[in-house]
Every structure is written in structure tokens, then in C-alpha cells.
Amino acid sequence: DAGVIQSPRHEVTEMGQEVTLRCKPISGHNSLFWYRQTMMRGLELLIYFNNNVPIDDSGMPEDRFSAKMPNASFSTLKIQPSEPRDSAVYFCASTLPRGEQFFGPGTRLTVL
Amino acid sequence: LAKTTQPISMDSYEGQEVNITCSHNNIATNDYITWYQQFPSQGPRFIIQGYKTKVTNEVASLFIPADRKSSTLSLPRVSLSDTAVYYCLVGDINRDDKIIFGKGTRLHILP
């Protein structure tokens, strides 16, 4: 298996633009997590899905952030409109029940 | 969710054994202890998990005392490539629940 796949790996955009980050979990994994990492705040859990259903989105910063998981093999994290403070590395992770989390390589987002 | 406390940073030398201790005073009966490792520019990677006593795999050992209020990750004979951030997490793995990553311990291995 190729592991968790994220795209793009790098994204540079201007303030106010819409940003869409994509994640393909490992086949057969039923839980998917979106994290954000910055030097100041560390690794923060934004939202997680179980069997494609959002379970806890309390970590989503504000209404500008939204996440979807239309099927078991794909999820998106959208920021609209983006702001400079959204600059961070965004990780997606997937897991089996009671299993370890497998992280993707991350998307480095820079909002100018 | 049980809170964890671990040193912010540690330095060691190649070839040494490194022990990183994590405190989790309010660990619950069903909670397991899990450690992840994160290299620069990569996502965290699972290292080891345990419930009590000692667990060993090809990468590390995990020591958990009887009261389970702390745990120690032991890395034998470290090399420069073990320079990374190490996270201690506590949670009930039998529930579909979120886990919280703290700030971790930044381990720097010196030649």
C-alpha cells in the first residue's frame, strides 16, 4: 500500500483565496483525522471521521474551515477565505479500529 | 482525556541509551500509553504502545510502573538519525475517540 496520500505537497496562495487540501487514506482504514501543525501551537487535531461521518470537529478554528469525506477513499479540507495565520503544515492520518495512526506526508500551506 | 507531561527537549550522544519519561497522573483504567516519533518535514510515526509493565519491539522499549502514572520510552544505542520529536499519548484505544498530541520532547543526538 502507498500509505496515506496527500495533495498538494506544497501550496502557496494569496489571502482571500480558497484552498482545498486532499487526502486519500489507506485502503480499509475506517477513521480519518485532519491535523494542523505550527511551531507555536504544535500538532492540533482539527476534525476526525469514523466510517465517513464527522465525529468531532471541535478543533476546527472557525467557519472558514470545512471538511468532507464523501467516501471511504477520499477527504478534503477547505479553507475559504484563507488568511496568513492559516499558514501551517496540514496532516491527514488514517487508522483501523484500535490501531495506530498512519500519517501522510503533509501539505505545507503558505498564505501570503 | 489524560494529560501528559514530558520534557521539552533532551540532548544525548551517539551510542548512548536515551530514556524519555512521560507523566500522566490522571490516567484512566482503560487508557493505553502510546509513543510517536516525528522527523522534520514528516508526519508522526507510531513507535510503541503498552498498558502495563514492559513492552519491547525492534525500535524501543516502554517501561510502565505498577501505578501507571508515568512511563519511560527507552531508545537503545541512539544514532544521529534518532534526532526527532517524541510524543507521549494516553487514551482508550478501544473507543473511537480522538487522541491529543502534546508538545512532545525534542531529542537532539550529538556526534
Coordinates of N, CA and C in Angstrom, one line a residue:
Chain A
D1 N 0.8 -1.2 0.0 CA 0.0 0.0 0.0 C 0.9 1.2 0.0
A2 N 0.4 2.3 -0.7 CA 1.2 3.5 -0.8 C 1.2 4.4 0.5
G3 N 0.4 4.0 1.4 CA 0.3 4.8 2.6 C -0.8 5.9 2.4
V4 N -0.9 6.8 3.3 CA -1.8 7.9 3.2 C -1.2 8.9 2.2
I5 N -2.1 9.3 1.3 CA -1.6 10.2 0.2 C -2.3 11.6 0.4
Q6 N -1.4 12.6 0.3 CA -2.0 14.0 0.5 C -1.5 14.8 -0.8
S7 N -2.4 15.7 -1.2 CA -2.1 16.6 -2.2 C -2.7 17.9 -2.0
P8 N -2.1 19.0 -2.5 CA -0.7 19.1 -3.0 C 0.2 18.9 -1.8
R9 N 1.5 18.8 -2.1 CA 2.5 18.7 -1.0 C 2.9 20.2 -0.5
H10 N 2.8 21.1 -1.5 CA 3.0 22.5 -1.1 C 2.0 23.3 -1.8
E11 N 1.5 24.4 -1.1 CA 0.5 25.3 -1.7 C 0.9 26.7 -1.2
V12 N 1.0 27.6 -2.2 CA 1.2 29.0 -1.9 C 0.1 29.8 -2.5
T13 N -0.6 30.5 -1.7 CA -1.7 31.3 -2.2 C -1.8 32.6 -1.5
E14 N -2.7 33.4 -2.0 CA -2.8 34.8 -1.5 C -4.0 34.9 -0.6
M15 N -3.9 35.7 0.4 CA -5.0 36.0 1.3 C -6.3 36.2 0.6
G16 N -7.4 35.5 1.0 CA -8.7 35.6 0.4 C -9.0 34.5 -0.5
Q17 N -8.0 33.8 -1.0 CA -8.3 32.7 -1.9 C -8.8 31.5 -1.2
E18 N -9.5 30.6 -2.0 CA -9.9 29.3 -1.5 C -8.8 28.3 -1.6
V19 N -8.6 27.5 -0.6 CA -7.6 26.4 -0.6 C -8.3 25.1 -0.3
T20 N -8.0 24.1 -1.1 CA -8.5 22.8 -0.9 C -7.4 21.8 -0.8
L21 N -7.4 21.1 0.4 CA -6.4 20.1 0.6 C -7.0 18.7 0.5
R22 N -6.3 17.8 -0.1 CA -6.9 16.4 -0.3 C -6.2 15.3 0.4
C23 N -6.9 14.3 0.7 CA -6.3 13.1 1.4 C -7.0 11.8 0.9
K24 N -6.1 10.9 0.7 CA -6.6 9.5 0.4 C -6.1 8.6 1.5
P25 N -7.0 8.1 2.3 CA -6.5 7.2 3.4 C -6.0 5.9 2.9
I26 N -5.4 5.1 3.8 CA -5.0 3.8 3.5 C -6.3 2.9 3.3
S27 N -6.3 2.1 2.3 CA -7.5 1.3 2.0 C -7.8 0.4 3.1
G28 N -9.1 0.4 3.5 CA -9.6 -0.4 4.6 C -9.6 0.3 6.0
H29 N -8.9 1.4 6.1 CA -9.0 2.2 7.3 C -10.3 2.9 7.4
N30 N -10.9 2.9 8.6 CA -12.2 3.4 8.7 C -12.3 4.8 9.5
S31 N -11.1 5.2 10.0 CA -11.1 6.5 10.6 C -10.1 7.4 10.0
L32 N -10.4 8.7 9.9 CA -9.6 9.7 9.2 C -9.5 10.9 10.0
F33 N -8.3 11.5 10.2 CA -8.0 12.6 11.0 C -7.4 13.7 10.2
W34 N -7.7 15.0 10.4 CA -7.0 16.1 9.9 C -6.4 16.9 11.1
Y35 N -5.1 17.1 10.9 CA -4.3 17.9 11.9 C -3.7 19.1 11.2
R36 N -3.3 20.1 12.1 CA -2.6 21.2 11.7 C -1.4 21.4 12.6
Q37 N -0.2 21.7 12.0 CA 1.0 21.8 12.9 C 1.7 23.1 12.6
T38 N 1.9 23.9 13.6 CA 2.8 25.1 13.6 C 3.8 25.1 14.7
M39 N 4.8 25.9 14.6 CA 5.8 25.9 15.7 C 5.2 26.4 17.0
M40 N 4.3 27.4 16.9 CA 3.7 28.0 18.1 C 2.7 27.0 18.8
R41 N 1.9 26.4 18.0 CA 0.8 25.6 18.6 C 0.9 24.1 18.6
G42 N 2.0 23.7 17.9 CA 2.2 22.2 17.8 C 1.3 21.5 16.9
L43 N 1.0 20.3 17.2 CA 0.1 19.4 16.4 C -1.3 19.5 16.9
E44 N -2.2 20.1 16.2 CA -3.6 20.2 16.6 C -4.6 19.4 15.8
L45 N -5.4 18.7 16.5 CA -6.5 17.9 15.8 C -7.6 18.9 15.4
L46 N -7.9 18.9 14.1 CA -9.0 19.7 13.6 C -10.3 19.0 13.6
I47 N -10.3 17.8 13.0 CA -11.6 17.1 12.8 C -11.2 15.6 12.6
Y48 N -12.1 14.7 13.0 CA -11.9 13.3 12.6 C -13.3 12.7 12.2
F49 N -13.1 11.7 11.3 CA -14.2 11.0 10.7 C -14.1 9.5 11.1
N50 N -15.3 8.9 11.3 CA -15.4 7.5 11.5 C -16.4 6.9 10.5
N51 N -16.0 6.0 9.7 CA -16.9 5.5 8.6 C -17.5 6.6 7.8
N52 N -16.7 7.6 7.5 CA -17.1 8.7 6.6 C -17.9 9.8 7.3
V53 N -18.2 9.6 8.6 CA -19.1 10.5 9.3 C -18.2 11.4 10.2
P54 N -18.4 12.7 10.2 CA -17.7 13.5 11.1 C -18.1 13.3 12.5
I55 N -17.1 13.0 13.4 CA -17.4 12.7 14.8 C -17.1 13.9 15.7
D56 N -16.1 14.5 15.5 CA -15.7 15.6 16.4 C -15.0 16.7 15.5
D57 N -15.6 17.9 15.4 CA -15.0 19.0 14.6 C -14.7 20.1 15.6
S58 N -14.6 19.9 16.8 CA -14.4 21.0 17.8 C -13.0 21.7 17.6
G59 N -12.1 21.0 16.9 CA -10.8 21.6 16.7 C -10.8 22.5 15.5
M60 N -11.8 22.6 14.7 CA -11.9 23.4 13.5 C -11.9 24.9 14.0
P61 N -10.9 25.7 13.5 CA -10.7 27.0 14.1 C -12.0 27.9 13.9
E62 N -12.6 27.9 12.8 CA -13.7 28.8 12.6 C -14.5 28.4 11.3
D63 N -15.5 29.2 11.0 CA -16.3 28.8 9.9 C -15.6 28.8 8.5
R64 N -14.5 29.4 8.5 CA -13.8 29.4 7.2 C -13.2 28.0 6.9
F65 N -13.2 27.1 7.9 CA -12.7 25.8 7.6 C -13.8 24.8 7.5
S66 N -13.7 23.9 6.5 CA -14.7 22.9 6.4 C -14.1 21.6 5.9
A67 N -14.6 20.5 6.2 CA -14.0 19.2 5.8 C -15.2 18.3 5.4
K68 N -14.9 17.4 4.4 CA -15.8 16.5 3.9 C -15.1 15.1 3.7
M69 N -15.9 14.1 3.7 CA -15.4 12.8 3.4 C -16.6 12.1 2.6
P70 N -16.6 12.3 1.4 CA -17.8 11.8 0.6 C -17.8 10.2 0.4
N71 N -16.6 9.6 0.6 CA -16.5 8.2 0.5 C -15.3 7.7 1.3
A72 N -15.1 6.4 1.4 CA -14.1 5.9 2.3 C -12.7 6.1 1.8
S73 N -12.5 6.6 0.6 CA -11.2 6.7 0.0 C -10.8 8.1 -0.3
F74 N -11.6 9.1 0.2 CA -11.2 10.5 -0.1 C -11.8 11.5 0.9
S75 N -11.0 12.5 1.2 CA -11.4 13.5 2.1 C -10.8 14.8 1.7
T76 N -11.5 15.9 1.9 CA -11.0 17.2 1.6 C -11.1 18.2 2.8
L77 N -10.2 19.1 2.9 CA -10.2 20.1 3.9 C -10.1 21.4 3.2
K78 N -11.1 22.3 3.3 CA -11.2 23.5 2.6 C -11.1 24.7 3.5
I79 N -10.4 25.7 3.0 CA -10.3 27.0 3.8 C -10.8 28.1 2.8
Q80 N -11.8 28.8 3.2 CA -12.4 29.8 2.4 C -13.0 30.9 3.2
P81 N -12.5 32.1 3.2 CA -11.2 32.6 2.5 C -10.0 32.3 3.4
S82 N -8.9 32.1 2.8 CA -7.7 31.8 3.5 C -7.1 33.1 4.1
E83 N -6.4 33.0 5.2 CA -5.7 34.1 5.8 C -4.2 33.7 6.1
P84 N -3.4 34.7 6.3 CA -1.9 34.4 6.6 C -1.8 33.5 7.8
R85 N -2.6 33.7 8.8 CA -2.5 32.9 10.0 C -2.8 31.4 9.8
D86 N -3.4 31.1 8.6 CA -3.6 29.7 8.3 C -2.4 28.9 7.8
S87 N -1.3 29.7 7.6 CA -0.1 29.0 7.1 C 0.4 28.0 8.2
A88 N 0.6 26.8 7.7 CA 0.9 25.7 8.6 C 1.2 24.5 7.7
V89 N 1.6 23.4 8.4 CA 1.6 22.1 7.7 C 0.3 21.3 8.1
Y90 N -0.4 20.8 7.2 CA -1.7 20.1 7.4 C -1.4 18.6 7.1
F91 N -1.7 17.8 8.2 CA -1.5 16.4 8.0 C -2.9 15.7 8.0
C92 N -2.9 14.6 7.3 CA -4.1 13.7 7.3 C -3.5 12.4 7.8
A93 N -4.3 11.7 8.6 CA -4.0 10.4 9.2 C -5.1 9.5 9.1
S94 N -4.9 8.2 8.9 CA -6.0 7.2 9.0 C -5.6 6.0 9.9
T95 N -6.6 5.3 10.3 CA -6.4 4.2 11.2 C -7.5 3.2 11.1
L96 N -7.2 2.0 11.5 CA -8.2 0.9 11.8 C -8.7 1.1 13.2
P97 N -9.8 0.4 13.5 CA -10.3 0.5 14.9 C -9.2 0.0 15.9
R98 N -8.9 0.7 16.9 CA -8.0 0.4 18.0 C -6.5 0.2 17.4
G99 N -6.3 0.9 16.3 CA -5.0 0.8 15.6 C -4.2 2.1 15.7
E100 N -3.0 2.0 15.3 CA -2.1 3.2 15.3 C -2.5 4.1 14.2
Q101 N -2.2 5.3 14.3 CA -2.5 6.3 13.2 C -1.3 6.3 12.2
F102 N -1.7 6.3 11.0 CA -0.7 6.4 9.9 C -0.9 7.8 9.3
F103 N 0.2 8.6 9.3 CA 0.1 9.9 8.8 C 0.6 10.0 7.4
G104 N 0.0 11.0 6.7 CA 0.5 11.3 5.4 C 1.7 12.2 5.4
P105 N 2.3 12.6 4.3 CA 3.5 13.4 4.3 C 3.2 14.9 4.6
G106 N 1.9 15.3 4.6 CA 1.6 16.7 4.9 C 1.5 17.6 3.7
T107 N 0.7 18.6 3.9 CA 0.7 19.7 2.9 C 1.2 21.0 3.6
R108 N 2.2 21.6 3.0 CA 2.7 22.8 3.6 C 2.0 24.0 2.9
L109 N 1.2 24.7 3.7 CA 0.4 25.8 3.2 C 1.0 27.1 3.6
T110 N 1.2 28.0 2.6 CA 1.7 29.3 2.8 C 0.6 30.3 2.3
V111 N 0.1 31.2 3.1 CA -0.9 32.2 2.7 C -0.2 33.5 2.8
L112 N -0.1 34.2 1.7 CA 0.7 35.5 1.6 C -0.3 36.6 1.9
Chain B
L1 N -9.8 13.1 28.9 CA -8.5 12.7 28.3 C -7.4 13.0 29.2
A2 N -6.6 12.0 29.5 CA -5.5 12.2 30.4 C -4.5 13.1 29.8
K3 N -4.0 14.0 30.7 CA -3.0 15.0 30.2 C -1.6 14.4 30.4
T4 N -0.7 14.6 29.5 CA 0.7 14.1 29.7 C 1.6 15.3 29.8
T5 N 2.7 15.0 30.5 CA 3.8 16.0 30.7 C 5.1 15.3 30.4
Q6 N 5.9 15.9 29.5 CA 7.2 15.3 29.2 C 8.2 16.5 29.0
P7 N 9.5 16.2 29.1 CA 10.4 17.3 28.9 C 10.4 17.9 27.6
I8 N 10.6 19.2 27.5 CA 10.5 19.9 26.2 C 11.6 19.4 25.3
S9 N 12.8 19.2 25.8 CA 14.0 18.9 25.0 C 15.0 18.0 25.8
M10 N 15.8 17.3 25.0 CA 16.8 16.5 25.6 C 17.9 16.4 24.6
D11 N 19.2 16.3 25.1 CA 20.3 16.1 24.3 C 21.0 14.8 24.7
S12 N 21.6 14.1 23.8 CA 22.3 12.9 24.1 C 23.4 12.7 23.0
Y13 N 24.2 11.6 23.2 CA 25.3 11.4 22.3 C 25.1 10.0 21.6
E14 N 25.6 9.9 20.4 CA 25.5 8.7 19.7 C 26.0 7.5 20.5
G15 N 25.3 6.4 20.4 CA 25.7 5.2 21.1 C 25.2 5.1 22.5
Q16 N 24.6 6.1 23.0 CA 24.0 6.1 24.4 C 22.6 5.6 24.4
E17 N 22.2 5.2 25.5 CA 20.8 4.8 25.7 C 20.0 6.1 26.2
V18 N 18.9 6.3 25.6 CA 18.1 7.5 25.9 C 16.8 7.1 26.5
N19 N 16.5 7.7 27.6 CA 15.2 7.4 28.3 C 14.4 8.7 28.4
I20 N 13.2 8.7 27.9 CA 12.3 9.9 27.9 C 11.1 9.5 28.8
T21 N 10.9 10.3 29.8 CA 9.8 9.9 30.8 C 8.6 10.8 30.5
C22 N 7.5 10.2 30.6 CA 6.2 11.0 30.5 C 5.4 10.8 31.7
S23 N 4.8 11.9 32.2 CA 4.0 11.8 33.4 C 2.5 11.9 33.0
H24 N 1.7 11.0 33.5 CA 0.2 11.0 33.2 C -0.5 10.6 34.5
N25 N -0.6 11.5 35.4 CA -1.1 11.2 36.7 C -2.6 10.8 36.8
N26 N -3.3 11.3 35.8 CA -4.8 11.0 35.8 C -5.2 10.0 34.8
I27 N -4.3 9.1 34.5 CA -4.6 8.0 33.5 C -5.7 7.2 34.0
A28 N -6.6 6.8 33.1 CA -7.8 6.1 33.4 C -7.5 4.6 33.2
T29 N -8.4 3.8 33.8 CA -8.2 2.3 33.8 C -8.1 1.7 32.4
N30 N -8.9 2.3 31.5 CA -8.9 1.7 30.1 C -7.9 2.4 29.2
D31 N -7.1 3.3 29.7 CA -6.2 4.0 28.8 C -4.9 3.2 28.6
Y32 N -4.5 3.3 27.3 CA -3.2 2.8 26.9 C -2.2 4.0 26.7
I33 N -0.9 3.7 26.7 CA 0.1 4.7 26.5 C 0.8 4.4 25.2
T34 N 0.8 5.4 24.4 CA 1.4 5.3 23.0 C 2.4 6.3 22.8
W35 N 3.5 6.0 22.1 CA 4.5 6.9 21.7 C 4.6 7.0 20.2
Y36 N 4.8 8.2 19.7 CA 5.0 8.5 18.3 C 6.3 9.3 18.2
Q37 N 6.9 9.1 17.0 CA 8.2 9.8 16.6 C 7.9 10.7 15.4
Q38 N 8.4 11.9 15.4 CA 8.3 12.7 14.2 C 9.6 13.3 13.8
F39 N 10.0 13.0 12.6 CA 11.2 13.6 12.0 C 10.8 14.9 11.3
P40 N 11.8 15.8 11.1 CA 11.5 17.1 10.5 C 10.9 16.8 9.1
S41 N 9.9 17.6 8.8 CA 9.2 17.6 7.5 C 8.5 16.3 7.2
Q42 N 8.2 15.5 8.2 CA 7.4 14.3 8.1 C 6.3 14.3 9.1
G43 N 5.3 13.4 8.9 CA 4.2 13.2 9.9 C 4.7 12.3 11.0
P44 N 4.0 12.3 12.1 CA 4.4 11.4 13.2 C 4.3 9.9 12.8
R45 N 5.1 9.1 13.5 CA 5.1 7.7 13.2 C 5.0 6.9 14.5
F46 N 4.1 5.9 14.5 CA 3.9 5.1 15.7 C 5.2 4.4 16.0
I47 N 5.6 4.4 17.4 CA 6.8 3.6 17.8 C 6.4 2.4 18.6
I48 N 5.6 2.7 19.7 CA 5.3 1.6 20.6 C 4.1 1.9 21.4
Q49 N 3.4 0.9 21.9 CA 2.3 1.1 22.8 C 2.2 0.0 23.9
G50 N 1.7 0.5 25.0 CA 1.6 -0.5 26.1 C 0.6 -0.1 27.1
Y51 N 0.3 -1.1 28.0 CA -0.7 -0.9 29.0 C -0.1 -0.9 30.4
K52 N 0.8 -1.9 30.6 CA 1.5 -2.0 31.9 C 2.8 -2.8 31.7
T53 N 3.6 -2.8 32.7 CA 4.9 -3.4 32.8 C 5.8 -3.0 31.7
K54 N 6.3 -3.9 30.9 CA 7.3 -3.6 29.9 C 6.9 -4.2 28.5
V55 N 7.1 -3.3 27.5 CA 6.9 -3.7 26.1 C 8.1 -3.4 25.3
T56 N 8.5 -4.3 24.5 CA 9.7 -4.1 23.7 C 9.5 -4.5 22.2
N57 N 10.0 -3.7 21.3 CA 9.9 -4.1 19.9 C 11.3 -3.8 19.3
E58 N 11.4 -3.8 18.0 CA 12.7 -3.7 17.4 C 13.2 -2.2 17.4
V59 N 12.4 -1.3 17.8 CA 12.8 0.1 17.8 C 13.1 0.6 19.3
A60 N 12.2 0.2 20.2 CA 12.3 0.8 21.5 C 11.7 -0.1 22.6
S61 N 11.9 0.3 23.8 CA 11.2 -0.4 25.0 C 10.4 0.7 25.7
L62 N 9.3 0.2 26.3 CA 8.4 1.0 27.0 C 8.2 0.4 28.4
F63 N 8.6 1.2 29.4 CA 8.5 0.8 30.8 C 7.4 1.5 31.5
I64 N 6.5 0.8 32.1 CA 5.3 1.3 32.8 C 5.3 0.8 34.2
P65 N 5.4 1.6 35.2 CA 5.3 1.1 36.6 C 3.9 0.7 37.0
A66 N 3.8 0.1 38.1 CA 2.6 -0.5 38.5 C 1.4 0.5 38.7
D67 N 1.8 1.7 39.1 CA 0.7 2.7 39.3 C 0.3 3.4 38.0
R68 N 1.1 3.1 36.9 CA 0.8 3.6 35.6 C 0.7 5.2 35.5
K69 N 1.2 5.9 36.5 CA 1.2 7.3 36.4 C 2.3 7.9 35.6
S70 N 3.2 7.1 35.2 CA 4.2 7.6 34.3 C 4.7 6.5 33.4
S71 N 5.5 6.8 32.4 CA 6.0 5.8 31.5 C 7.3 6.3 31.0
T72 N 8.2 5.4 30.6 CA 9.5 5.7 30.1 C 9.8 5.1 28.7
L73 N 10.0 5.9 27.8 CA 10.4 5.3 26.4 C 11.9 5.2 26.4
S74 N 12.5 4.0 26.1 CA 13.9 3.8 26.1 C 14.4 3.5 24.7
L75 N 15.3 4.3 24.2 CA 15.9 4.1 22.9 C 17.3 3.6 23.1
P76 N 17.6 2.3 22.7 CA 18.9 1.8 22.9 C 19.9 2.3 21.9
R77 N 21.1 2.6 22.3 CA 22.2 3.0 21.4 C 21.7 3.9 20.3
V78 N 21.4 5.1 20.6 CA 20.9 6.0 19.6 C 21.9 6.4 18.6
S79 N 21.4 6.8 17.4 CA 22.3 7.4 16.4 C 21.8 8.8 16.0
L80 N 22.5 9.4 15.2 CA 22.1 10.8 14.7 C 20.7 10.8 14.1
S81 N 20.4 9.7 13.5 CA 19.1 9.6 12.8 C 17.9 9.5 13.8
D82 N 18.2 9.3 15.1 CA 17.1 9.3 16.1 C 16.7 10.7 16.5
T83 N 17.4 11.7 16.0 CA 17.0 13.1 16.3 C 15.6 13.3 15.8
A84 N 14.7 13.7 16.7 CA 13.3 13.8 16.3 C 12.5 14.3 17.5
V85 N 11.2 14.5 17.3 CA 10.3 14.9 18.4 C 9.6 13.6 18.8
Y86 N 9.5 13.3 20.1 CA 8.8 12.1 20.6 C 7.6 12.5 21.4
Y87 N 6.5 12.0 21.0 CA 5.2 12.3 21.7 C 4.7 11.2 22.5
C88 N 4.3 11.5 23.7 CA 3.6 10.5 24.6 C 2.1 10.8 24.6
L89 N 1.3 9.8 24.3 CA -0.1 10.0 24.3 C -0.8 9.0 25.2
V90 N -1.9 9.3 25.8 CA -2.7 8.4 26.6 C -4.1 8.5 26.2
G91 N -4.7 7.3 26.0 CA -6.1 7.3 25.6 C -6.6 5.9 25.6
D92 N -8.0 5.8 25.5 CA -8.6 4.5 25.4 C -8.7 4.0 23.9
I93 N -7.8 3.1 23.6 CA -7.8 2.7 22.2 C -9.0 1.8 21.8
N94 N -9.8 1.4 22.7 CA -10.9 0.6 22.4 C -12.2 1.5 22.1
R95 N -12.0 2.8 22.2 CA -13.1 3.7 21.8 C -12.7 4.4 20.6
D96 N -13.7 4.8 19.8 CA -13.4 5.6 18.6 C -13.3 7.0 19.1
D97 N -12.2 7.4 19.7 CA -12.1 8.7 20.4 C -10.9 9.4 19.8
K98 N -10.8 10.7 20.0 CA -9.7 11.4 19.5 C -8.5 11.3 20.5
I99 N -7.3 11.4 20.0 CA -6.2 11.5 20.9 C -5.5 12.8 20.7
I100 N -4.9 13.3 21.7 CA -4.4 14.6 21.7 C -2.8 14.6 21.8
F101 N -2.2 15.2 20.8 CA -0.8 15.3 20.8 C -0.4 16.5 21.6
G102 N 0.6 16.3 22.6 CA 1.1 17.5 23.3 C 2.2 18.1 22.5
K103 N 3.1 18.8 23.2 CA 4.2 19.4 22.5 C 5.4 18.5 22.2
G104 N 5.4 17.3 22.9 CA 6.4 16.4 22.7 C 7.8 16.7 23.3
T105 N 8.7 15.8 23.1 CA 10.1 16.0 23.6 C 11.0 16.1 22.3
R106 N 11.7 17.2 22.2 CA 12.6 17.3 21.1 C 14.0 16.7 21.5
L107 N 14.3 15.6 20.9 CA 15.5 14.9 21.2 C 16.6 15.2 20.1
H108 N 17.7 15.6 20.6 CA 18.8 16.0 19.7 C 20.0 15.1 20.0
I109 N 20.4 14.3 19.1 CA 21.5 13.4 19.2 C 22.8 14.1 18.7
L110 N 23.8 14.1 19.5 CA 25.1 14.7 19.1 C 26.1 13.7 18.7
P111 N 27.0 14.0 17.8 CA 28.1 13.0 17.4 C 29.1 12.8 18.5

